[in-house]
mmCIF file of C-alpha atoms in Angstrom:
data_model
loop_
_atom_site.group_PDB
_atom_site.id
_atom_site.type_symbol
_atom_site.label_atom_id
_atom_site.label_comp_id
_atom_site.label_asym_id
_atom_site.label_seq_id
_atom_site.Cartn_x
_atom_site.Cartn_y
_atom_site.Cartn_z
ATOM 1 C CA MET B 776 -1.203 -19.091 -31.469
ATOM 2 C CA THR B 777 -0.074 -17.371 -28.284
ATOM 3 C CA ALA B 778 -0.124 -13.584 -28.311
ATOM 4 C CA LYS B 779 3.230 -11.815 -28.009
ATOM 5 C CA HIS B 780 3.713 -8.126 -27.398
ATOM 6 C CA THR B 781 6.912 -6.128 -27.375
ATOM 7 C CA GLY B 782 7.588 -2.912 -25.514
ATOM 8 C CA ALA B 783 10.555 -0.786 -24.579
ATOM 9 C CA CYS B 784 11.949 1.702 -22.146
ATOM 10 C CA PHE B 785 11.829 5.432 -22.869
ATOM 11 C CA CYS B 786 14.928 5.438 -25.149
ATOM 12 C CA GLY B 787 14.391 1.977 -26.656
ATOM 13 C CA ALA B 788 17.685 0.489 -25.420
ATOM 14 C CA VAL B 789 15.792 -2.161 -23.415
ATOM 15 C CA GLU B 790 13.055 -4.202 -25.021
ATOM 16 C CA VAL B 791 10.733 -6.585 -23.238
ATOM 17 C CA GLU B 792 8.363 -9.218 -24.581
ATOM 18 C CA VAL B 793 5.250 -10.512 -22.866
ATOM 19 C CA THR B 794 3.559 -13.709 -23.955
ATOM 20 C CA GLY B 795 -0.010 -14.855 -23.471
ATOM 21 C CA ALA B 796 -2.472 -12.904 -21.393
ATOM 22 C CA PRO B 797 -1.837 -10.974 -18.188
ATOM 23 C CA GLU B 798 -3.048 -12.428 -14.916
ATOM 24 C CA ALA B 799 -4.617 -9.084 -13.989
ATOM 25 C CA MET B 800 -4.622 -5.391 -14.870
ATOM 26 C CA GLY B 801 -5.493 -2.410 -12.774
ATOM 27 C CA TYR B 802 -4.331 0.621 -10.882
ATOM 28 C CA CYS B 803 -2.164 0.886 -7.783
ATOM 29 C CA HIS B 804 -2.555 3.894 -5.495
ATOM 30 C CA CYS B 805 0.158 3.122 -2.914
ATOM 31 C CA SER B 806 2.652 5.830 -2.035
ATOM 32 C CA SER B 807 5.597 3.757 -3.338
ATOM 33 C CA CYS B 808 4.056 3.292 -6.791
ATOM 34 C CA ARG B 809 3.016 6.945 -6.908
ATOM 35 C CA SER B 810 6.521 8.092 -6.015
ATOM 36 C CA TRP B 811 8.214 5.653 -8.409
ATOM 37 C CA SER B 812 5.931 6.534 -11.326
ATOM 38 C CA ALA B 813 5.894 10.272 -10.544
ATOM 39 C CA GLY B 814 2.135 10.200 -10.954
ATOM 40 C CA PRO B 815 -0.999 10.063 -8.809
ATOM 41 C CA VAL B 816 -1.669 6.432 -9.810
ATOM 42 C CA ASN B 817 0.236 3.583 -11.490
ATOM 43 C CA ALA B 818 -1.298 1.389 -14.215
ATOM 44 C CA PHE B 819 -0.152 -2.237 -13.917
ATOM 45 C CA THR B 820 -0.313 -5.435 -15.924
ATOM 46 C CA LEU B 821 0.608 -8.564 -13.965
ATOM 47 C CA TRP B 822 2.223 -11.555 -15.662
ATOM 48 C CA LYS B 823 3.662 -14.886 -14.630
ATOM 49 C CA PRO B 824 7.440 -14.334 -14.612
ATOM 50 C CA GLY B 825 7.947 -17.011 -17.282
ATOM 51 C CA ASN B 826 5.814 -14.942 -19.667
ATOM 52 C CA VAL B 827 8.094 -11.877 -19.437
ATOM 53 C CA LYS B 828 11.457 -11.719 -21.185
ATOM 54 C CA VAL B 829 13.991 -8.968 -21.796
ATOM 55 C CA THR B 830 14.826 -9.440 -25.486
ATOM 56 C CA LYS B 831 17.242 -6.548 -25.971
ATOM 57 C CA GLY B 832 19.504 -4.474 -23.731
ATOM 58 C CA ALA B 833 19.647 -6.738 -20.678
ATOM 59 C CA GLU B 834 22.987 -5.117 -19.850
ATOM 60 C CA PHE B 835 21.142 -1.803 -19.383
ATOM 61 C CA VAL B 836 18.596 -3.113 -16.866
ATOM 62 C CA GLY B 837 19.131 -1.682 -13.396
ATOM 63 C CA HIS B 838 17.010 -2.410 -10.369
ATOM 64 C CA PHE B 839 16.003 -0.932 -7.058
ATOM 65 C CA MET B 840 14.442 -2.979 -4.277
ATOM 66 C CA LYS B 841 13.047 -0.706 -1.548
ATOM 67 C CA THR B 842 11.076 -3.593 -0.001
ATOM 68 C CA PRO B 843 11.100 -7.378 -0.482
ATOM 69 C CA VAL B 844 7.756 -7.082 -2.290
ATOM 70 C CA SER B 845 8.920 -5.060 -5.323
ATOM 71 C CA ASP B 846 12.159 -5.275 -7.298
ATOM 72 C CA ARG B 847 11.721 -2.363 -9.706
ATOM 73 C CA LYS B 848 13.556 -2.504 -13.056
ATOM 74 C CA PHE B 849 14.630 0.495 -15.121
ATOM 75 C CA CYS B 850 16.906 1.390 -18.039
ATOM 76 C CA THR B 851 20.299 2.639 -16.862
ATOM 77 C CA LYS B 852 20.683 4.694 -20.078
ATOM 78 C CA CYS B 853 17.492 6.748 -19.928
ATOM 79 C CA GLY B 854 16.024 5.950 -16.504
ATOM 80 C CA GLY B 855 12.814 4.714 -18.118
ATOM 81 C CA HIS B 856 10.783 2.335 -16.008
ATOM 82 C CA ILE B 857 10.274 -1.152 -17.396
ATOM 83 C CA MET B 858 8.769 -3.536 -14.849
ATOM 84 C CA ALA B 859 8.749 -4.722 -11.247
ATOM 85 C CA ASP B 860 9.226 -8.256 -10.044
ATOM 86 C CA HIS B 861 7.066 -9.175 -7.060
ATOM 87 C CA PRO B 862 8.781 -12.320 -5.688
ATOM 88 C CA PRO B 863 6.361 -12.997 -2.789
ATOM 89 C CA LEU B 864 3.425 -12.773 -5.197
ATOM 90 C CA GLY B 865 5.014 -14.822 -7.983
ATOM 91 C CA LEU B 866 4.129 -12.082 -10.477
ATOM 92 C CA THR B 867 5.864 -9.492 -12.638
ATOM 93 C CA ASP B 868 4.297 -6.082 -13.242
ATOM 94 C CA VAL B 869 5.134 -4.774 -16.686
ATOM 95 C CA TYR B 870 3.983 -1.180 -16.538
ATOM 96 C CA ALA B 871 1.050 -0.689 -18.914
ATOM 97 C CA ALA B 872 2.778 2.159 -20.778
ATOM 98 C CA THR B 873 5.808 -0.073 -21.447
ATOM 99 C CA ILE B 874 3.782 -2.445 -23.638
ATOM 100 C CA PRO B 875 1.487 -0.240 -25.752
ATOM 101 C CA GLY B 876 0.330 -3.159 -27.919
ATOM 102 C CA VAL B 877 -1.495 -4.727 -24.980
ATOM 103 C CA THR B 878 -5.012 -3.379 -24.643
ATOM 104 C CA PHE B 879 -5.171 -2.050 -21.098
ATOM 105 C CA THR B 880 -8.369 -3.341 -19.499
ATOM 106 C CA PRO B 881 -8.202 -2.561 -15.783
ATOM 107 C CA GLY B 882 -10.219 -4.698 -13.422
ATOM 108 C CA VAL B 883 -9.370 -3.375 -9.965
ATOM 109 C CA HIS B 884 -7.844 -0.576 -7.913
ATOM 110 C CA VAL B 885 -5.433 -1.726 -5.179
ATOM 111 C CA ASN B 886 -4.240 0.231 -2.156
ATOM 112 C CA TYR B 887 -7.108 2.648 -2.714
ATOM 113 C CA SER B 888 -6.989 3.637 0.953
ATOM 114 C CA GLU B 889 -3.822 5.602 0.023
ATOM 115 C CA THR B 890 -5.263 7.321 -3.047
ATOM 116 C CA VAL B 891 -4.665 10.979 -3.829
ATOM 117 C CA LEU B 892 -6.825 10.792 -6.971
ATOM 118 C CA ARG B 893 -10.379 9.530 -6.598
ATOM 119 C CA MET B 894 -11.444 7.616 -9.708
ATOM 120 C CA LYS B 895 -15.141 6.971 -10.259
ATOM 121 C CA ASP B 896 -15.044 4.215 -12.861
ATOM 122 C CA GLY B 897 -17.181 1.508 -11.247
ATOM 123 C CA LEU B 898 -14.214 -0.839 -10.728
ATOM 124 C CA PRO B 899 -13.685 -2.520 -7.346
ATOM 125 C CA LYS B 900 -11.603 -0.414 -4.951
ATOM 126 C CA LEU B 901 -9.585 -2.455 -2.477
ATOM 127 C CA LYS B 902 -8.150 -1.115 0.757
ATOM 128 C CA ASP B 903 -4.903 -2.980 0.031
ATOM 129 C CA PHE B 904 -4.527 -6.207 -1.990
ATOM 130 C CA PRO B 905 -6.848 -9.090 -2.831
ATOM 131 C CA ALA B 906 -6.899 -11.758 -0.112
ATOM 132 C CA GLU B 907 -5.347 -14.326 -2.477
ATOM 133 C CA LEU B 908 -2.277 -12.069 -2.737
ATOM 134 C CA GLY B 909 -1.926 -11.597 1.012
ATOM 135 C CA GLY B 910 -4.093 -8.529 1.457
ATOM 136 C CA SER B 911 -7.318 -8.041 3.358
ATOM 137 C CA GLY B 912 -9.466 -8.157 0.224
ATOM 138 C CA GLN B 913 -11.552 -5.442 1.875
ATOM 139 C CA ALA B 914 -13.424 -3.154 -0.509
ATOM 140 C CA VAL B 915 -13.602 0.568 0.195
ATOM 141 C CA PRO B 916 -16.077 3.130 -1.144
ATOM 142 C CA GLU B 917 -15.488 4.643 -4.543
#
């Protein structure tokens, strides 16, 4: 049986379902994610787009695409963040807090060269993105 998890925006008007297992989980330290999340770091879970489905409130899903890399989705009723499509990467980031039933098990820090919050957790810290996603794959010191 394939695992399914449901989550929602801040007010619950938009619900999203993820199926299976995420491709990766971790933390992003880039300035765009920090600004969007209003926090010093953003916790991500990456899924194949076919494993992510809005099951309620699709009419309330707004989006903002600052760059071609991230099409960020939010609830137009409450402003709650839901997910971000990453077309060039072929992945969808459903923010970890959006799907509380998924056990968050981070494996990497990306864009750590931009960090404003040093995190000493023993996880790999990448300057930007893994090489297989178009980054340098270069590790930086914790």
